[in-house]
PDB file of C-alpha atoms and ligand atoms in Angstrom:
ATOM      1  CA  MET R 247       5.903 -12.884  -1.408  1.00 94.00           C
ATOM      2  CA  LYS R 248       7.242 -10.609   1.291  1.00 98.00           C
ATOM      3  CA  ILE R 249       4.803  -7.853   2.457  1.00 98.00           C
ATOM      4  CA  ALA R 250       5.833  -4.954   4.756  1.00 98.00           C
ATOM      5  CA  ILE R 251       3.336  -2.905   6.567  1.00 99.00           C
ATOM      6  CA  ALA R 252       3.570   0.604   8.295  1.00 99.00           C
ATOM      7  CA  SER R 253       1.226   3.354   9.420  1.00 98.00           C
ATOM      8  CA  ASP R 254       1.195   6.534  11.356  1.00 98.00           C
ATOM      9  CA  HIS R 255      -0.858   7.018  14.596  1.00 98.00           C
ATOM     10  CA  GLY R 256      -4.059   7.142  12.593  1.00 98.00           C
ATOM     11  CA  GLY R 257      -3.541   3.930  11.130  1.00 98.00           C
ATOM     12  CA  PHE R 258      -1.974   2.130  14.077  1.00 98.00           C
ATOM     13  CA  GLU R 259      -4.992   0.142  15.171  1.00 98.00           C
ATOM     14  CA  LEU R 260      -5.781  -1.161  11.745  1.00 98.00           C
ATOM     15  CA  LYS R 261      -2.265  -1.947  11.131  1.00 98.00           C
ATOM     16  CA  GLN R 262      -2.167  -4.124  14.297  1.00 98.00           C
ATOM     17  CA  GLU R 263      -5.548  -5.834  13.287  1.00 98.00           C
ATOM     18  CA  LEU R 264      -3.987  -6.795   9.872  1.00 98.00           C
ATOM     19  CA  ILE R 265      -0.815  -8.075  11.410  1.00 98.00           C
ATOM     20  CA  ASP R 266      -3.024 -10.298  13.778  1.00 98.00           C
ATOM     21  CA  HIS R 267      -5.463 -11.324  10.969  1.00 98.00           C
ATOM     22  CA  TYR R 268      -2.561 -12.508   8.582  1.00 98.00           C
ATOM     23  CA  ALA R 269      -0.512 -14.060  11.453  1.00 98.00           C
ATOM     24  CA  LYS R 270      -3.537 -16.417  12.050  1.00 98.00           C
ATOM     25  CA  GLU R 271      -3.369 -17.377   8.431  1.00 96.00           C
ATOM     26  CA  GLY R 272       0.358 -18.112   8.876  1.00 97.00           C
ATOM     27  CA  VAL R 273       1.478 -14.954   7.026  1.00 97.00           C
ATOM     28  CA  VAL R 274       3.995 -12.794   8.714  1.00 98.00           C
ATOM     29  CA  LEU R 275       3.736  -9.084   7.695  1.00 98.00           C
ATOM     30  CA  GLN R 276       7.052  -7.177   8.131  1.00 98.00           C
ATOM     31  CA  ASN R 277       6.269  -4.332  10.576  1.00 98.00           C
ATOM     32  CA  LEU R 278       7.993  -1.091  10.029  1.00 98.00           C
ATOM     33  CA  GLY R 279       6.047   0.804  12.695  1.00 96.00           C
ATOM     34  CA  THR R 280       4.772   3.067  14.131  1.00 98.00           C
ATOM     35  CA  ASP R 281       4.612   1.144  17.367  1.00 97.00           C
ATOM     36  CA  SER R 282       1.924   3.191  19.284  1.00 97.00           C
ATOM     37  CA  THR R 283      -0.963   5.646  18.894  1.00 97.00           C
ATOM     38  CA  ASP R 284       1.574   8.508  19.925  1.00 98.00           C
ATOM     39  CA  SER R 285       1.526  11.190  17.182  1.00 98.00           C
ATOM     40  CA  CYS R 286       4.093  10.834  14.363  1.00 98.00           C
ATOM     41  CA  ASP R 287       4.584  12.285  10.911  1.00 98.00           C
ATOM     42  CA  TYR R 288       3.307  10.168   7.966  1.00 98.00           C
ATOM     43  CA  PRO R 289       6.060  11.429   5.449  1.00 98.00           C
ATOM     44  CA  ASP R 290       8.753   9.657   7.752  1.00 98.00           C
ATOM     45  CA  ILE R 291       6.598   6.455   7.562  1.00 98.00           C
ATOM     46  CA  ALA R 292       6.091   6.705   3.804  1.00 98.00           C
ATOM     47  CA  LYS R 293       9.821   7.255   3.257  1.00 98.00           C
ATOM     48  CA  LYS R 294      10.745   4.243   5.378  1.00 98.00           C
ATOM     49  CA  MET R 295       8.340   2.083   3.252  1.00 98.00           C
ATOM     50  CA  ALA R 296       9.606   3.548  -0.045  1.00 98.00           C
ATOM     51  CA  GLU R 297      13.111   2.469   1.016  1.00 98.00           C
ATOM     52  CA  THR R 298      12.090  -0.993   1.914  1.00 98.00           C
ATOM     53  CA  ILE R 299      10.325  -1.418  -1.443  1.00 98.00           C
ATOM     54  CA  LEU R 300      13.029   0.151  -3.564  1.00 98.00           C
ATOM     55  CA  LEU R 301      15.814  -1.860  -1.934  1.00 98.00           C
ATOM     56  CA  LYS R 302      13.729  -4.978  -2.599  1.00 98.00           C
ATOM     57  CA  GLN R 303      13.445  -5.959   1.053  1.00 98.00           C
ATOM     58  CA  ALA R 304       9.723  -6.434   0.409  1.00 98.00           C
ATOM     59  CA  ASP R 305       7.714  -7.144  -2.589  1.00 98.00           C
ATOM     60  CA  LEU R 306       4.650  -5.273  -1.571  1.00 98.00           C
ATOM     61  CA  GLY R 307       4.030  -2.415   0.948  1.00 99.00           C
ATOM     62  CA  ILE R 308       0.821  -1.763   2.817  1.00 99.00           C
ATOM     63  CA  LEU R 309       0.564   1.843   4.216  1.00 99.00           C
ATOM     64  CA  ILE R 310      -2.105   3.335   6.474  1.00 99.00           C
ATOM     65  CA  CYS R 311      -2.707   6.817   7.829  1.00 98.00           C
ATOM     66  CA  GLY R 312      -6.049   8.375   8.932  1.00 98.00           C
ATOM     67  CA  THR R 313      -7.446   8.862   5.521  1.00 98.00           C
ATOM     68  CA  GLY R 314      -4.813   7.257   3.358  1.00 98.00           C
ATOM     69  CA  ILE R 315      -4.343  10.570   1.518  1.00 98.00           C
ATOM     70  CA  GLY R 316      -1.169  12.105   3.156  1.00 98.00           C
ATOM     71  CA  ILE R 317       0.690   8.904   3.234  1.00 98.00           C
ATOM     72  CA  SER R 318      -0.257   8.185  -0.452  1.00 98.00           C
ATOM     73  CA  ILE R 319       1.037  11.701  -1.504  1.00 98.00           C
ATOM     74  CA  ALA R 320       4.304  11.296   0.438  1.00 98.00           C
ATOM     75  CA  ALA R 321       4.904   7.738  -1.061  1.00 98.00           C
ATOM     76  CA  ASN R 322       4.225   8.835  -4.573  1.00 98.00           C
ATOM     77  CA  ARG R 323       7.000  11.513  -4.310  1.00 97.00           C
ATOM     78  CA  CYS R 324       9.567   8.660  -4.232  1.00 98.00           C
ATOM     79  CA  ARG R 325      10.722   7.647  -7.760  1.00 97.00           C
ATOM     80  CA  GLY R 326       9.822   4.047  -8.347  1.00 98.00           C
ATOM     81  CA  ILE R 327       6.930   3.852  -5.972  1.00 98.00           C
ATOM     82  CA  ARG R 328       3.441   3.449  -7.262  1.00 98.00           C
ATOM     83  CA  ALA R 329       1.170   3.852  -4.275  1.00 98.00           C
ATOM     84  CA  ALA R 330      -2.586   3.249  -4.677  1.00 99.00           C
ATOM     85  CA  LEU R 331      -5.370   4.306  -2.308  1.00 99.00           C
ATOM     86  CA  LEU R 332      -7.645   1.266  -2.390  1.00 98.00           C
ATOM     87  CA  TYR R 333     -10.949   3.030  -1.628  1.00 98.00           C
ATOM     88  CA  ASP R 334     -13.172   0.240  -3.152  1.00 98.00           C
ATOM     89  CA  ASP R 335     -13.182  -3.234  -4.424  1.00 98.00           C
ATOM     90  CA  PHE R 336     -12.975  -2.254  -8.170  1.00 98.00           C
ATOM     91  CA  VAL R 337     -10.117  -0.002  -7.529  1.00 98.00           C
ATOM     92  CA  ALA R 338      -8.381  -2.865  -5.644  1.00 99.00           C
ATOM     93  CA  GLU R 339      -8.538  -4.945  -8.682  1.00 98.00           C
ATOM     94  CA  MET R 340      -7.526  -2.193 -11.132  1.00 98.00           C
ATOM     95  CA  ALA R 341      -4.579  -1.046  -9.000  1.00 99.00           C
ATOM     96  CA  LYS R 342      -2.893  -4.407  -9.897  1.00 98.00           C
ATOM     97  CA  LYS R 343      -4.368  -4.986 -13.256  1.00 98.00           C
ATOM     98  CA  HIS R 344      -3.541  -1.644 -14.917  1.00 98.00           C
ATOM     99  CA  ASN R 345      -1.135   0.205 -12.365  1.00 98.00           C
ATOM    100  CA  ASN R 346       0.993  -2.724 -10.874  1.00 98.00           C
ATOM    101  CA  ALA R 347       1.031  -0.836  -7.579  1.00 98.00           C
ATOM    102  CA  ASN R 348       3.927  -1.688  -5.416  1.00 98.00           C
ATOM    103  CA  VAL R 349       2.369  -0.033  -2.262  1.00 99.00           C
ATOM    104  CA  ILE R 350      -1.296  -0.253  -1.450  1.00 99.00           C
ATOM    105  CA  VAL R 351      -2.849   2.354   0.946  1.00 99.00           C
ATOM    106  CA  PHE R 352      -5.732   2.412   3.377  1.00 99.00           C
ATOM    107  CA  GLY R 353      -7.374   4.947   5.676  1.00 98.00           C
ATOM    108  CA  GLY R 354      -7.541   3.620   9.312  1.00 98.00           C
ATOM    109  CA  ARG R 355     -10.255   6.174  10.211  1.00 98.00           C
ATOM    110  CA  THR R 356     -12.257   5.804   6.960  1.00 98.00           C
ATOM    111  CA  MET R 357     -12.339   1.974   6.257  1.00 98.00           C
ATOM    112  CA  THR R 358     -13.409  -1.191   8.166  1.00 98.00           C
ATOM    113  CA  THR R 359     -10.995  -3.811   8.688  1.00 98.00           C
ATOM    114  CA  GLN R 360     -13.178  -6.388   6.894  1.00 98.00           C
ATOM    115  CA  ASP R 361     -13.274  -4.109   3.856  1.00 98.00           C
ATOM    116  CA  VAL R 362      -9.412  -3.670   3.929  1.00 99.00           C
ATOM    117  CA  ILE R 363      -8.786  -7.391   4.063  1.00 98.00           C
ATOM    118  CA  ARG R 364     -11.009  -8.087   1.233  1.00 98.00           C
ATOM    119  CA  ARG R 365      -9.345  -5.407  -0.901  1.00 98.00           C
ATOM    120  CA  ILE R 366      -5.892  -6.826  -0.132  1.00 98.00           C
ATOM    121  CA  ASP R 367      -7.037 -10.270  -1.107  1.00 98.00           C
ATOM    122  CA  ILE R 368      -8.615  -8.946  -4.442  1.00 98.00           C
ATOM    123  CA  PHE R 369      -5.309  -7.046  -5.192  1.00 98.00           C
ATOM    124  CA  ASN R 370      -3.180 -10.136  -4.504  1.00 98.00           C
ATOM    125  CA  GLN R 371      -5.436 -12.474  -6.550  1.00 98.00           C
ATOM    126  CA  THR R 372      -5.307 -10.146  -9.600  1.00 98.00           C
ATOM    127  CA  ALA R 373      -2.610 -10.227 -12.164  1.00 98.00           C
ATOM    128  CA  PHE R 374      -0.827  -7.201 -13.848  1.00 98.00           C
ATOM    129  CA  GLU R 375      -1.913  -7.107 -17.547  1.00 98.00           C
ATOM    130  CA  GLY R 376       1.346  -5.607 -18.937  1.00 98.00           C
ATOM    131  CA  GLY R 377       1.322  -4.449 -22.552  1.00 98.00           C
ATOM    132  CA  ARG R 378       0.153  -0.939 -22.817  1.00 98.00           C
ATOM    133  CA  HIS R 379      -0.038  -0.635 -19.110  1.00 98.00           C
ATOM    134  CA  LEU R 380       3.555  -1.407 -18.823  1.00 98.00           C
ATOM    135  CA  ARG R 381       4.494   1.301 -21.194  1.00 98.00           C
ATOM    136  CA  ARG R 382       2.436   3.836 -19.211  1.00 98.00           C
ATOM    137  CA  ILE R 383       3.947   2.956 -15.797  1.00 97.00           C
ATOM    138  CA  GLU R 384       7.448   3.119 -17.393  1.00 97.00           C
ATOM    139  CA  LYS R 385       6.668   6.618 -18.634  1.00 97.00           C
ATOM    140  CA  ILE R 386       6.034   7.681 -15.024  1.00 95.00           C
ATOM    141  CA  GLU R 387       9.627   7.062 -14.377  1.00 92.00           C
ATOM    142  CA  GLU R 388      11.050   8.979 -17.133  1.00 92.00           C
ATOM    143  CA  GLU R 389      13.275  12.144 -16.345  1.00 78.00           C
ATOM    144  CA  LYS R 390      11.386  15.327 -16.670  1.00 69.00           C
TER     145      LYS R 390
HETATM  146  C1  RB5 S 146      -3.128  12.496  11.363  1.00 79.44           C
HETATM  147  O1  RB5 S 146      -3.851  13.086  12.338  1.00 79.44           O
HETATM  148  C2  RB5 S 146      -3.783  12.496  10.028  1.00 79.44           C
HETATM  149  O2  RB5 S 146      -3.660  13.759   9.470  1.00 79.44           O
HETATM  150  C3  RB5 S 146      -3.026  11.543   9.065  1.00 79.44           C
HETATM  151  O3  RB5 S 146      -3.192  10.216   9.579  1.00 79.44           O
HETATM  152  C4  RB5 S 146      -3.588  11.381   7.708  1.00 79.44           C
HETATM  153  O4  RB5 S 146      -5.026  11.337   7.700  1.00 79.44           O
HETATM  154  C5  RB5 S 146      -3.229  12.404   6.729  1.00 79.44           C
HETATM  155  O5  RB5 S 146      -3.549  12.475   5.460  1.00 79.44           O
END
């Protein structure tokens, strides 16, 4: 599975810690930036991630901003993106089981690295249930 990761300046440090952590496990995360703590705009980062996922250049996206809120809002404006803010372990499980999120989101200023790594692992170890949940996520994509 190919995983892409991106953040604004508020999530830069957490992003680098996740890249380092998974590299030690032999997993290379595709880094879409930003590349420093210099201020940047999270909608630009969210759009770059959405393009990467929708073009199938990665199977899963990890997005990070300060709280995870702004970048979630921006990513979810892109048709086909299901971005879920994993604010606890139960939600990490349900975001895969019921929502089949294709982007998972974290807050660099609100979450510890340890908590985030555990939630990524929970999400990846969970299967999408399909059935009625597939019907519901398909309805999200219907033209209004
Ligand atoms: C940037 O200062 C901050 O507003 C951003 O990272 C994010 O928390 C927005 O929701």
